[in-house]
Coordinates of N, CA, C and O in Angstrom, one line a residue:
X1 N 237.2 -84.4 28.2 CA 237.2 -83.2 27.5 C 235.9 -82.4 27.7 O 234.8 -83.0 27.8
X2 N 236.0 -80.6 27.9 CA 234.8 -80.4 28.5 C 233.9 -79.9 27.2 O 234.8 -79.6 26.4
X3 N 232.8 -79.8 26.8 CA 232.3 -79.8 25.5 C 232.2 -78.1 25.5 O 232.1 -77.6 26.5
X4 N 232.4 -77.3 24.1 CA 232.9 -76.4 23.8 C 231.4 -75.3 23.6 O 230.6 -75.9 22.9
X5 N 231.1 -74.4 24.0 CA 230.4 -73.5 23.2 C 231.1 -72.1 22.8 O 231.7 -71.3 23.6
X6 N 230.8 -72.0 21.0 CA 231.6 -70.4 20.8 C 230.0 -69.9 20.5 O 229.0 -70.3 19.8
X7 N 230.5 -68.5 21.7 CA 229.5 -67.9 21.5 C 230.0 -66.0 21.0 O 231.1 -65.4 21.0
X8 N 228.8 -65.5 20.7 CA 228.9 -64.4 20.1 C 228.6 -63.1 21.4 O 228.2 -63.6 22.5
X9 N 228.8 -62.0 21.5 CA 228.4 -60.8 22.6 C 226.9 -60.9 22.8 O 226.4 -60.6 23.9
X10 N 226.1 -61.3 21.8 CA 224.7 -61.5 22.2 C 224.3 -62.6 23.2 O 223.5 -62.2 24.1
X11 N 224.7 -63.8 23.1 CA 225.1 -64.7 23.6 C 225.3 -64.7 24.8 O 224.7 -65.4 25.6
X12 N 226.6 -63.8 25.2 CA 227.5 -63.6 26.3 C 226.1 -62.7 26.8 O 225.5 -63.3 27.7
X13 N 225.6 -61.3 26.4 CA 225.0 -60.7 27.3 C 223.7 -62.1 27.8 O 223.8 -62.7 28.9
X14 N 222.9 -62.4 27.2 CA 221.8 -63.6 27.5 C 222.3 -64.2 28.9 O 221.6 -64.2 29.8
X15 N 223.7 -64.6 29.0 CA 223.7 -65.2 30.0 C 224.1 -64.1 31.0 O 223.7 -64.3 32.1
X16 N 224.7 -63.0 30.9 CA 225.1 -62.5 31.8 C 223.3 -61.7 32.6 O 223.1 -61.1 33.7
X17 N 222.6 -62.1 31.6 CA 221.1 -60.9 31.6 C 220.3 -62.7 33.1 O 219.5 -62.5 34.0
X18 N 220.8 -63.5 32.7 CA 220.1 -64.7 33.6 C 220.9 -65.3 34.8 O 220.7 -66.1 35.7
X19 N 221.9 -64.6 34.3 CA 222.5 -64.4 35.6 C 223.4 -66.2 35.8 O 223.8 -66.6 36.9
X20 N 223.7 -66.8 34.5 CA 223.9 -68.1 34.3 C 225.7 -67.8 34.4 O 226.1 -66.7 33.9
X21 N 226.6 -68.9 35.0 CA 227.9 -68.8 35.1 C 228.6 -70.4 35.3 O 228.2 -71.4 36.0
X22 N 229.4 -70.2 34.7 CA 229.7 -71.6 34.0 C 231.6 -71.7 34.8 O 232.5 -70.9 34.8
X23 N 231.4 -73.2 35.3 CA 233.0 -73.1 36.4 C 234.1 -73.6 35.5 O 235.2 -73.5 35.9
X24 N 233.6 -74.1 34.1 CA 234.9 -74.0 33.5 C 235.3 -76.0 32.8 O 236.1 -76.5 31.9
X25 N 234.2 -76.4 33.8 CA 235.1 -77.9 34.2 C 234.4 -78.5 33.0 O 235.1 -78.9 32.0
X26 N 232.4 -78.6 33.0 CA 231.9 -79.5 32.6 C 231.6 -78.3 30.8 O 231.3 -78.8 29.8
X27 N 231.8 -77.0 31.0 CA 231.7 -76.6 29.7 C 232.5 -75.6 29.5 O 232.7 -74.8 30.3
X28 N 233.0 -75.5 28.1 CA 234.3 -74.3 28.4 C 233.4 -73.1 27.2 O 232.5 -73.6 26.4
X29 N 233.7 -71.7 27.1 CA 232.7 -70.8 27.0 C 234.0 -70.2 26.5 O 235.0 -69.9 27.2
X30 N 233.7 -69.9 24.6 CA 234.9 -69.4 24.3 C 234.0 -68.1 23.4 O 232.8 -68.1 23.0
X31 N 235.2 -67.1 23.3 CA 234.9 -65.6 22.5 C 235.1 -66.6 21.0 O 235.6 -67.7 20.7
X32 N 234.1 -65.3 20.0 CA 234.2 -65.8 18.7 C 235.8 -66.4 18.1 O 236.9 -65.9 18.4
X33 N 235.6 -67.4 17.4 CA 236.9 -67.8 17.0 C 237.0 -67.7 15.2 O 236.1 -67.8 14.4
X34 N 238.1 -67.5 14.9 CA 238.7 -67.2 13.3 C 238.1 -68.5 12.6 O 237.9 -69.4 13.3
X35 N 237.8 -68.7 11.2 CA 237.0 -69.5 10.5 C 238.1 -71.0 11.4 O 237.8 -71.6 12.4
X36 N 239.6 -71.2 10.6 CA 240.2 -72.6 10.6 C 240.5 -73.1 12.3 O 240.5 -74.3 12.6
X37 N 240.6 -72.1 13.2 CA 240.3 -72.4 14.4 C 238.9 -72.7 14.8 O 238.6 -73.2 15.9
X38 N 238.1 -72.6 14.0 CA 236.7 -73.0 14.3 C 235.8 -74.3 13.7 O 234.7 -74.9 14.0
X39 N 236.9 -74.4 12.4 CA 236.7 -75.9 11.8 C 237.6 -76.5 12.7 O 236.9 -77.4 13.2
X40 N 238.8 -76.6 13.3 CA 239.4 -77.2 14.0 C 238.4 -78.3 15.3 O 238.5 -79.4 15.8
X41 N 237.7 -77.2 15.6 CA 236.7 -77.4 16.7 C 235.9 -78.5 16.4 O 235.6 -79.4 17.1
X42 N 235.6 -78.2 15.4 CA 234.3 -78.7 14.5 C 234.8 -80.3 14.3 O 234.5 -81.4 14.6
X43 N 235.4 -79.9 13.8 CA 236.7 -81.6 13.2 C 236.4 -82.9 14.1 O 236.1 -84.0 13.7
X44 N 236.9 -82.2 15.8 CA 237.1 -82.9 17.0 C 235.5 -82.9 17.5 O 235.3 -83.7 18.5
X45 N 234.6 -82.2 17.0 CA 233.1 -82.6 18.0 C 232.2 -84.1 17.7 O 232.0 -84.8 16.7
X46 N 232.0 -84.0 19.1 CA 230.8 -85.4 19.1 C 229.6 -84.7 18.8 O 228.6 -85.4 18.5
X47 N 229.6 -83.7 18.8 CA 228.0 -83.2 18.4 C 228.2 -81.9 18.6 O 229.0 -81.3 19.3
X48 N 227.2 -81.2 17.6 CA 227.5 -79.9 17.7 C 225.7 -79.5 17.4 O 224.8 -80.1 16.8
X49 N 225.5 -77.8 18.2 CA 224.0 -77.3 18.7 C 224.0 -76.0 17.8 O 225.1 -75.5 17.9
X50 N 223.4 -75.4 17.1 CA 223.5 -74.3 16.2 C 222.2 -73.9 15.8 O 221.3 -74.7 15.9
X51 N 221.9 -72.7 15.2 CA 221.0 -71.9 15.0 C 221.5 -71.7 13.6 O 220.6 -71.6 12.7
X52 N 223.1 -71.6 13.2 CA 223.3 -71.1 11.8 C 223.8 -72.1 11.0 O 224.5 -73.2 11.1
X53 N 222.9 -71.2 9.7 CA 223.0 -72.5 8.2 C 224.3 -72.6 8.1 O 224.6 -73.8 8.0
X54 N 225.1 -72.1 8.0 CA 226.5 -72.0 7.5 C 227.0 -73.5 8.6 O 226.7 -74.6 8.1
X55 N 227.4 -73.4 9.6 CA 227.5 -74.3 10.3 C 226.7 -75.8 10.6 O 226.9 -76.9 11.1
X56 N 225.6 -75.3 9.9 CA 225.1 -76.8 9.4 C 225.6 -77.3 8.2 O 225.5 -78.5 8.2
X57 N 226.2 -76.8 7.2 CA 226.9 -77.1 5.9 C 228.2 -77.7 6.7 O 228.4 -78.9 6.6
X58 N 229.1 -76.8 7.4 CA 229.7 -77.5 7.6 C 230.0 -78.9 8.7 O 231.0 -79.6 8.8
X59 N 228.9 -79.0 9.4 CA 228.8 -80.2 10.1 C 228.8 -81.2 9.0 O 229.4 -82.3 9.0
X60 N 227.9 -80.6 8.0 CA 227.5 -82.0 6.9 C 228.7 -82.6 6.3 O 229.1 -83.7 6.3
X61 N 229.3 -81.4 5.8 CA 230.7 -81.8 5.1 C 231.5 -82.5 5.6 O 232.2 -83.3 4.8
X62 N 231.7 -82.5 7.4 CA 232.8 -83.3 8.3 C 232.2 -84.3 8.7 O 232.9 -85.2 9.3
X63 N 230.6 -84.5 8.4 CA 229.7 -85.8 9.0 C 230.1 -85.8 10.1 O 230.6 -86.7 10.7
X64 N 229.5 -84.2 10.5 CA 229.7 -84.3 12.3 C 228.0 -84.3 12.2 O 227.4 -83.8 11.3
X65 N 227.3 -84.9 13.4 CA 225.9 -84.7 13.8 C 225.7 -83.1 14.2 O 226.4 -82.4 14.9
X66 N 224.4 -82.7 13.7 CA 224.2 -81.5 14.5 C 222.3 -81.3 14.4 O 221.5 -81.6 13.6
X67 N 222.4 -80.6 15.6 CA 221.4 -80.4 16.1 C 221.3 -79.0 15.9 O 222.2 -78.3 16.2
X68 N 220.0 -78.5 15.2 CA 219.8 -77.2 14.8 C 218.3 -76.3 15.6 O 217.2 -76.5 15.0
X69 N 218.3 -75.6 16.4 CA 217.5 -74.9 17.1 C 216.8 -74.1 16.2 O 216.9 -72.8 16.2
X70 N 216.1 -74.7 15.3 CA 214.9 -73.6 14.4 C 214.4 -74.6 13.9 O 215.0 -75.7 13.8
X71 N 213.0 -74.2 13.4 CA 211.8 -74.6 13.7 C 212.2 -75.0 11.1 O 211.4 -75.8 10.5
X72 N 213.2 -74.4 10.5 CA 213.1 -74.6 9.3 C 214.5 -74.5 8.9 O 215.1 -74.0 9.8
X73 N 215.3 -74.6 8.0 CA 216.5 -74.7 7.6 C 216.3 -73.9 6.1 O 215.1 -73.7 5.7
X74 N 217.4 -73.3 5.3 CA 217.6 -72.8 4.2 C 218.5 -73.6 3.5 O 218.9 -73.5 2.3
X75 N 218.8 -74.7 4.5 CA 220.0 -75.8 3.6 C 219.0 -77.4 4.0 O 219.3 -78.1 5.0
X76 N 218.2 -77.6 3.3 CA 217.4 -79.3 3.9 C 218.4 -80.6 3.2 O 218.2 -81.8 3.3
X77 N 219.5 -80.0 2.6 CA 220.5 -81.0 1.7 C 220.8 -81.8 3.5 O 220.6 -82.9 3.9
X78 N 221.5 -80.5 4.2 CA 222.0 -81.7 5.7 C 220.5 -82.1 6.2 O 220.6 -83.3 6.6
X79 N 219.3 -81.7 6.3 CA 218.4 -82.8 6.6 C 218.7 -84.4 6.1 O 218.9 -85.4 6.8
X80 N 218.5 -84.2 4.6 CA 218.0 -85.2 3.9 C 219.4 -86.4 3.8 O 219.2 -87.6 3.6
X81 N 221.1 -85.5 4.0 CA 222.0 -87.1 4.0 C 222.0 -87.4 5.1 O 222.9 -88.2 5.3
X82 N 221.3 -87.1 6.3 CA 221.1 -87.3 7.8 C 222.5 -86.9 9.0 O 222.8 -87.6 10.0
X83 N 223.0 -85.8 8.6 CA 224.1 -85.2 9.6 C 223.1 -84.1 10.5 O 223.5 -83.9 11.6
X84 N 222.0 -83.5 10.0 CA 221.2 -82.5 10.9 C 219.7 -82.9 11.3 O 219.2 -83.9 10.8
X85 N 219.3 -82.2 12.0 CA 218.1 -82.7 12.6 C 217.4 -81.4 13.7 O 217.6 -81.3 14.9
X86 N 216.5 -80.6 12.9 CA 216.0 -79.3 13.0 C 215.1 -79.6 14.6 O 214.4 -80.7 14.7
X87 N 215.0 -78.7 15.9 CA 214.7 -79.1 16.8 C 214.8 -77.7 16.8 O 215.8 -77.0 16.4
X88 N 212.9 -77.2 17.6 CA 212.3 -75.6 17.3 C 212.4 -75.5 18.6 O 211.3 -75.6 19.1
X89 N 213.2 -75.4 19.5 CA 213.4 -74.5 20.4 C 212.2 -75.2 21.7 O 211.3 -74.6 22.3
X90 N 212.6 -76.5 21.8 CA 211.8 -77.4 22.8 C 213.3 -77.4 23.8 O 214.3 -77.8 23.3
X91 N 213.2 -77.1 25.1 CA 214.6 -77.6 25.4 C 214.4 -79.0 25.6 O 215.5 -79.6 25.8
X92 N 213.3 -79.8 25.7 CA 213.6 -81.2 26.5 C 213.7 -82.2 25.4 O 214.2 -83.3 25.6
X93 N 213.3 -81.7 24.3 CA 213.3 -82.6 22.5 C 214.9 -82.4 22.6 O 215.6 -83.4 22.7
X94 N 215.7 -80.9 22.8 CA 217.1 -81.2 22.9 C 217.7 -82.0 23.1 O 218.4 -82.8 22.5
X95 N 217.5 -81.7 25.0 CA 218.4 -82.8 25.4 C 218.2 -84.2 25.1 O 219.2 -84.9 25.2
X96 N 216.7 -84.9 24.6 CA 217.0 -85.9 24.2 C 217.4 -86.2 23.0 O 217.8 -87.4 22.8
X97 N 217.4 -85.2 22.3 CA 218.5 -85.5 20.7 C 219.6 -85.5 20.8 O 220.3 -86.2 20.1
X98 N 220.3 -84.6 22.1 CA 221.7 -84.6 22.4 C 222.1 -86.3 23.0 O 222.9 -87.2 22.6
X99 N 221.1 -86.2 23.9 CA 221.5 -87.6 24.6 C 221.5 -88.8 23.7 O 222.5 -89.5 23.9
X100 N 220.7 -89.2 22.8 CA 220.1 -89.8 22.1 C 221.7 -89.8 21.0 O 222.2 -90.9 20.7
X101 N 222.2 -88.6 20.7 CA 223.7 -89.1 19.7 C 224.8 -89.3 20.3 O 225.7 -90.0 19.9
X102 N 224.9 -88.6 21.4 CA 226.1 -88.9 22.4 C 226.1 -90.2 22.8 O 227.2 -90.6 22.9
X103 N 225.0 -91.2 23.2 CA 224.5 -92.5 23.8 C 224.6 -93.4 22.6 O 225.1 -94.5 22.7
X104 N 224.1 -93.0 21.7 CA 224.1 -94.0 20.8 C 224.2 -93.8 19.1 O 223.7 -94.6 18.3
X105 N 224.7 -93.0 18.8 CA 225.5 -92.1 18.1 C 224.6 -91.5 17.2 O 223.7 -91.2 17.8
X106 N 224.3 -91.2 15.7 CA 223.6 -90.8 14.5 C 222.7 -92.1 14.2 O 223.3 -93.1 13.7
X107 N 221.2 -92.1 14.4 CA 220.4 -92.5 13.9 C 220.7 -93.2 12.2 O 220.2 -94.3 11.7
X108 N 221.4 -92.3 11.7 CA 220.8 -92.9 9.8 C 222.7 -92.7 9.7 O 223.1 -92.1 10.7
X109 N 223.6 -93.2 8.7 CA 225.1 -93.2 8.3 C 224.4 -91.9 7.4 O 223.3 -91.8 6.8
X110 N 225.6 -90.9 7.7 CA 225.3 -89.9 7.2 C 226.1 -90.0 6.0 O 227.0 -91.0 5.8
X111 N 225.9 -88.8 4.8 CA 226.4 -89.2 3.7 C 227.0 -87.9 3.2 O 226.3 -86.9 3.5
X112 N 228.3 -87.6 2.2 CA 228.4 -86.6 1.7 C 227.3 -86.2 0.1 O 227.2 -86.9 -0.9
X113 N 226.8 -85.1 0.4 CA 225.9 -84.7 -0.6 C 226.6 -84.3 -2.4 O 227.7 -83.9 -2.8
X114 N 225.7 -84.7 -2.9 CA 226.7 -85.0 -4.6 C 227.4 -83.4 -4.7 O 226.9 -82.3 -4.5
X115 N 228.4 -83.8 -5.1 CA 229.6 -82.8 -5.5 C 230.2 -81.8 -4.3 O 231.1 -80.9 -4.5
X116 N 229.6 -82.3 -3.0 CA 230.7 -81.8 -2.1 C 231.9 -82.3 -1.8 O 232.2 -82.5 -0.6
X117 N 232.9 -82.8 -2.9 CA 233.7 -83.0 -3.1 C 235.1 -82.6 -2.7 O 236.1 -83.2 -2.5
X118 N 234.9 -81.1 -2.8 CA 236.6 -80.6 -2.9 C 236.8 -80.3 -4.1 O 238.0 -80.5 -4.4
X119 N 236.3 -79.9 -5.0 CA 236.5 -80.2 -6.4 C 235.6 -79.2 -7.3 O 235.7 -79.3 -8.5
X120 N 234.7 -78.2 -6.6 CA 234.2 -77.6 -7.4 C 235.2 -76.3 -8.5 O 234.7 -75.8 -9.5
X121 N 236.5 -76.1 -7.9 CA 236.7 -75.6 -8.7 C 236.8 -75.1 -10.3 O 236.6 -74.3 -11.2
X122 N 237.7 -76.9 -9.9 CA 238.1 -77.8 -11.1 C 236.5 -77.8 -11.8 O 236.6 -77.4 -13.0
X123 N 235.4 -78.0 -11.5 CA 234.0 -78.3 -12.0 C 234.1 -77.0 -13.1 O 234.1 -77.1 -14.4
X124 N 234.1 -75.7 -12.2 CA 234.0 -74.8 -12.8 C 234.7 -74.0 -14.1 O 234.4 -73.2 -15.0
X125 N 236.0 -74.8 -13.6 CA 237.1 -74.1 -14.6 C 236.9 -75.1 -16.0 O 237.2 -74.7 -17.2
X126 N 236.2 -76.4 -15.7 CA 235.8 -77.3 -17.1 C 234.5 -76.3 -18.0 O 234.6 -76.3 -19.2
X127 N 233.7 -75.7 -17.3 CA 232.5 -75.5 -17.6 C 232.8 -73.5 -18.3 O 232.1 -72.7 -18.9
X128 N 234.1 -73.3 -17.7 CA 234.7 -72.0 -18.3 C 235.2 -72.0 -19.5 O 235.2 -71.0 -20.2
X129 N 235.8 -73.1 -19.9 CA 237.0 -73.6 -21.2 C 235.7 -74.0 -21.5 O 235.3 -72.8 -21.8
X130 N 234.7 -74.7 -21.7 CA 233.8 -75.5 -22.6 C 232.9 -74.1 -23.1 O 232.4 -74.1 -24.2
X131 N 232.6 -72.9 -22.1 CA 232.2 -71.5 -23.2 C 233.2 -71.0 -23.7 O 232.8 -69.9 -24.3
X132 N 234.4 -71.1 -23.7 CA 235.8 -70.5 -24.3 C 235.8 -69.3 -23.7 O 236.1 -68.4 -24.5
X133 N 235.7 -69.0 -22.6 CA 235.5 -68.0 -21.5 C 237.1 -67.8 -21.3 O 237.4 -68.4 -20.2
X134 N 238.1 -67.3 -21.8 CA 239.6 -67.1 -21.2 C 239.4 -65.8 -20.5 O 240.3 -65.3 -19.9

């Protein structure tokens, strides 16, 4: 299976600006994709490379590993149950964090963080009836 990057028109120009062209085989290079086609993706990855918080939340949630290209996070919850692991834009710290989970998989058993459940609804609609909020 060839490992996936969705990338954005910024993205796409970067490489077309370096002149970088990809045959298809060892990486496949897809246009942005709709949210459930993109958890889809996510579901099936050995590892996933990102710059965005949102997508570190949801690596955490699928206890997929992810490697995050900035130097600080706005979500340290996926630091601390060990599905993320912030890497500032070294490419050679990359590839050995890449290699390093593909070879020998997640360092620490990653964990779901308290109340990422599925269930916040329900949390909320308790805490709406308990102010008699109809």
């Amino acid at each position: 299976r060839s490992p996936i990057i969705r990338w954005a028109a910024r993205t796409r120009k970067q490489f077309d600006q370096l002149d970088i062209c990809f045959d298809g085989k060892r990486l496949l290079l897809l246009d942005p994709l709709g949210y459930i086609d993109f958890l889809s993706l996510l579901a099936d990855a050995a590892l996933v490379i990102t710059d965005s918080g949102g997508v570190q939340e949801e690596t955490t949630y699928l206890q997929i590993p992810c490697l995050t290209v900035r130097s600080n996070t706005e979500r340290p919850i996926t630091l601390q149950v060990g599905t993320n692991q912030l890497i500032a834009g070294n490419r050679s710290m990359l590839v050995q964090a890449a290699n390093n989970i593909i070879h020998s998989g997640l360092q620490c058993v990653p964990r779901q963080p308290d109340k990422w459940d599925g269930h916040a609804a329900a949390r909320i609609v308790q805490v709406m009836c308990e102010l008699h909020v109809h």
